[in-house]
Amino acid sequence: MRKIIASTFSTLDGFIDEPHTWSMEHNNEEWAAYSSGQLSNAGALLMGRVTFEGMAQTWPAMPSDAFVDKINTMPKYTVSSTIDKSDWANSTVIPAADLVPAITKLKEEPGGDIIVWGCGRLTDALLEAGLMDEYKIWVYPVVRGHGQRFWREGLSAKLSLTEARTFGQVVLLDYRTT
């Protein structure tokens, strides 16, 4: 069975929104190699609506390279109650009401792991449904003091740390659900 792995950038104080404004200056070649390897092993991308809409506007117009081409050609899924189609190549919109059966079926299909970019209502719902397998939390040396928190208030879960790595000033924490 395929795993669902959330790969999310976080500030030191636990905020995840607008990573393009605070993360890029801290990434290095080792970070890029690890990220490329993670994407190469993935069979699909899964995103919430907000992340998906932002990516769908940006990635198709990016200059071609191996990383960009992989993202633009691989299967991509979003869960939404407000959109029903996308023009981004190989994209599928899953109605929010079908979240659990659709993602359960997706996990049972053959192929590489399913990478979730971003965190929010989608990953919280996957965790509550017992469908989330792993969190790769990229912690950046930034304090924002405001924004969207990693998990919503009231959500509870026990996780097990399986790896901690550094990439310059960025720390990758790999947690599995228990």
GROMACS .gro file of C-alpha atoms in nm:
model
  178
    1MET     CA    1   0.000   0.000   0.000
    2ARG     CA    2   0.121   0.349  -0.085
    3LYS     CA    3   0.203   0.589   0.195
    4ILE     CA    4   0.076   0.944   0.225
    5ILE     CA    5   0.360   1.173   0.328
    6ALA     CA    6   0.309   1.540   0.408
    7SER     CA    7   0.621   1.741   0.322
    8THR     CA    8   0.578   2.085   0.473
    9PHE     CA    9   0.790   2.391   0.541
   10SER     CA   10   0.745   2.541   0.887
   11THR     CA   11   0.886   2.840   1.068
   12LEU     CA   12   1.040   2.777   1.406
   13ASP     CA   13   0.722   2.910   1.567
   14GLY     CA   14   0.501   2.671   1.370
   15PHE     CA   15   0.361   2.878   1.082
   16ILE     CA   16   0.339   2.730   0.732
   17ASP     CA   17   0.181   2.987   0.500
   18GLU     CA   18   0.366   3.188   0.236
   19PRO     CA   19   0.687   2.979   0.249
   20HIS     CA   20   0.812   3.144  -0.070
   21THR     CA   21   0.863   3.463   0.133
   22TRP     CA   22   1.079   3.312   0.410
   23SER     CA   23   1.227   2.975   0.309
   24MET     CA   24   1.421   3.001  -0.017
   25GLU     CA   25   1.729   3.184   0.114
   26HIS     CA   26   1.796   2.892   0.351
   27ASN     CA   27   1.787   2.606   0.097
   28ASN     CA   28   2.117   2.458  -0.022
   29GLU     CA   29   2.240   2.196  -0.270
   30GLU     CA   30   2.205   1.909  -0.022
   31TRP     CA   31   1.847   2.021   0.050
   32ALA     CA   32   1.777   2.035  -0.326
   33ALA     CA   33   1.917   1.685  -0.382
   34TYR     CA   34   1.707   1.540  -0.099
   35SER     CA   35   1.393   1.716  -0.224
   36SER     CA   36   1.454   1.596  -0.580
   37GLY     CA   37   1.501   1.239  -0.456
   38GLN     CA   38   1.181   1.256  -0.257
   39LEU     CA   39   0.992   1.378  -0.561
   40SER     CA   40   1.154   1.117  -0.790
   41ASN     CA   41   1.028   0.838  -0.564
   42ALA     CA   42   0.676   0.980  -0.546
   43GLY     CA   43   0.393   0.845  -0.755
   44ALA     CA   44   0.158   1.139  -0.709
   45LEU     CA   45   0.112   1.479  -0.548
   46LEU     CA   46  -0.187   1.556  -0.326
   47MET     CA   47  -0.272   1.912  -0.226
   48GLY     CA   48  -0.546   2.105  -0.056
   49ARG     CA   49  -0.735   2.351  -0.270
   50VAL     CA   50  -0.541   2.663  -0.168
   51THR     CA   51  -0.200   2.506  -0.233
   52PHE     CA   52  -0.325   2.343  -0.551
   53GLU     CA   53  -0.465   2.664  -0.699
   54GLY     CA   54  -0.139   2.849  -0.629
   55MET     CA   55   0.073   2.571  -0.778
   56ALA     CA   56  -0.154   2.530  -1.081
   57GLN     CA   57  -0.102   2.897  -1.164
   58THR     CA   58   0.275   2.885  -1.120
   59TRP     CA   59   0.423   2.549  -1.221
   60PRO     CA   60   0.297   2.512  -1.581
   61ALA     CA   61   0.471   2.840  -1.675
   62MET     CA   62   0.803   2.759  -1.505
   63PRO     CA   63   1.111   2.699  -1.724
   64SER     CA   64   1.160   2.334  -1.803
   65ASP     CA   65   1.402   2.126  -1.598
   66ALA     CA   66   1.386   1.773  -1.450
   67PHE     CA   67   1.215   1.885  -1.125
   68VAL     CA   68   0.960   2.111  -1.295
   69ASP     CA   69   0.887   1.855  -1.568
   70LYS     CA   70   0.829   1.579  -1.310
   71ILE     CA   71   0.578   1.795  -1.121
   72ASN     CA   72   0.396   1.906  -1.434
   73THR     CA   73   0.364   1.553  -1.576
   74MET     CA   74   0.300   1.341  -1.267
   75PRO     CA   75  -0.051   1.268  -1.136
   76LYS     CA   76  -0.179   1.548  -0.912
   77TYR     CA   77  -0.485   1.544  -0.689
   78THR     CA   78  -0.668   1.808  -0.495
   79VAL     CA   79  -0.963   1.781  -0.262
   80SER     CA   80  -1.212   2.065  -0.290
   81SER     CA   81  -1.569   2.161  -0.229
   82THR     CA   82  -1.542   2.470  -0.452
   83ILE     CA   83  -1.369   2.360  -0.775
   84ASP     CA   84  -1.456   2.065  -0.995
   85LYS     CA   85  -1.186   2.066  -1.265
   86SER     CA   86  -0.839   2.191  -1.345
   87ASP     CA   87  -0.647   2.261  -1.663
   88TRP     CA   88  -0.313   2.161  -1.505
   89ALA     CA   89  -0.187   1.846  -1.682
   90ASN     CA   90  -0.270   1.515  -1.512
   91SER     CA   91  -0.478   1.681  -1.239
   92THR     CA   92  -0.782   1.532  -1.072
   93VAL     CA   93  -1.020   1.716  -0.841
   94ILE     CA   94  -1.168   1.497  -0.568
   95PRO     CA   95  -1.494   1.629  -0.424
   96ALA     CA   96  -1.452   1.704  -0.052
   97ALA     CA   97  -1.747   1.477   0.029
   98ASP     CA   98  -1.554   1.183  -0.128
   99LEU     CA   99  -1.229   1.245   0.065
  100VAL     CA  100  -1.207   0.921   0.265
  101PRO     CA  101  -1.317   0.668   0.000
  102ALA     CA  102  -1.124   0.840  -0.281
  103ILE     CA  103  -0.799   0.869  -0.087
  104THR     CA  104  -0.835   0.516   0.052
  105LYS     CA  105  -0.867   0.388  -0.306
  106LEU     CA  106  -0.572   0.604  -0.418
  107LYS     CA  107  -0.353   0.456  -0.142
  108GLU     CA  108  -0.447   0.104  -0.255
  109GLU     CA  109  -0.342   0.165  -0.617
  110PRO     CA  110   0.006   0.056  -0.727
  111GLY     CA  111   0.278   0.318  -0.754
  112GLY     CA  112   0.506   0.537  -0.549
  113ASP     CA  113   0.413   0.721  -0.234
  114ILE     CA  114   0.172   1.013  -0.239
  115ILE     CA  115   0.336   1.339  -0.136
  116VAL     CA  116   0.122   1.613   0.018
  117TRP     CA  117   0.259   1.963  -0.029
  118GLY     CA  118   0.140   2.198   0.241
  119CYS     CA  119  -0.063   2.127   0.550
  120GLY     CA  120  -0.401   2.243   0.663
  121ARG     CA  121  -0.754   2.117   0.656
  122LEU     CA  122  -0.667   1.837   0.412
  123THR     CA  123  -0.386   1.687   0.618
  124ASP     CA  124  -0.588   1.730   0.937
  125ALA     CA  125  -0.879   1.541   0.776
  126LEU     CA  126  -0.643   1.268   0.652
  127LEU     CA  127  -0.494   1.232   1.001
  128GLU     CA  128  -0.839   1.211   1.162
  129ALA     CA  129  -0.943   0.945   0.908
  130GLY     CA  130  -0.630   0.737   0.976
  131LEU     CA  131  -0.497   0.791   0.622
  132MET     CA  132  -0.188   1.001   0.699
  133ASP     CA  133   0.131   0.796   0.732
  134GLU     CA  134   0.419   1.039   0.771
  135TYR     CA  135   0.511   1.404   0.817
  136LYS     CA  136   0.836   1.548   0.684
  137ILE     CA  137   0.855   1.884   0.859
  138TRP     CA  138   1.120   2.121   0.723
  139VAL     CA  139   1.187   2.364   1.010
  140TYR     CA  140   1.339   2.695   0.902
  141PRO     CA  141   1.529   2.941   1.125
  142VAL     CA  142   1.254   3.200   1.093
  143VAL     CA  143   1.009   3.340   1.347
  144ARG     CA  144   0.700   3.499   1.188
  145GLY     CA  145   0.471   3.551   1.484
  146HIS     CA  146   0.158   3.518   1.269
  147GLY     CA  147  -0.003   3.313   0.994
  148GLN     CA  148  -0.150   2.970   0.946
  149ARG     CA  149  -0.047   2.715   1.207
  150PHE     CA  150   0.076   2.368   1.114
  151TRP     CA  151  -0.219   2.193   1.280
  152ARG     CA  152  -0.554   2.340   1.371
  153GLU     CA  153  -0.640   2.396   1.732
  154GLY     CA  154  -0.800   2.094   1.898
  155LEU     CA  155  -0.641   1.829   1.676
  156SER     CA  156  -0.465   1.556   1.871
  157ALA     CA  157  -0.227   1.284   1.752
  158LYS     CA  158   0.071   1.081   1.866
  159LEU     CA  159   0.366   1.071   1.631
  160SER     CA  160   0.698   0.889   1.639
  161LEU     CA  161   1.022   1.062   1.533
  162THR     CA  162   1.205   0.839   1.285
  163GLU     CA  163   1.473   1.077   1.159
  164ALA     CA  164   1.620   1.422   1.215
  165ARG     CA  165   1.861   1.573   0.960
  166THR     CA  166   2.011   1.911   0.899
  167PHE     CA  167   2.054   2.088   0.568
  168GLY     CA  168   2.259   2.393   0.662
  169GLN     CA  169   2.028   2.590   0.891
  170VAL     CA  170   1.718   2.384   0.799
  171VAL     CA  171   1.619   2.084   1.011
  172LEU     CA  172   1.412   1.801   0.863
  173LEU     CA  173   1.203   1.614   1.119
  174ASP     CA  174   1.048   1.291   0.994
  175TYR     CA  175   0.752   1.168   1.201
  176ARG     CA  176   0.536   0.861   1.144
  177THR     CA  177   0.184   0.828   1.273
  178THR     CA  178   0.135   0.569   1.546
   0.00000   0.00000   0.00000
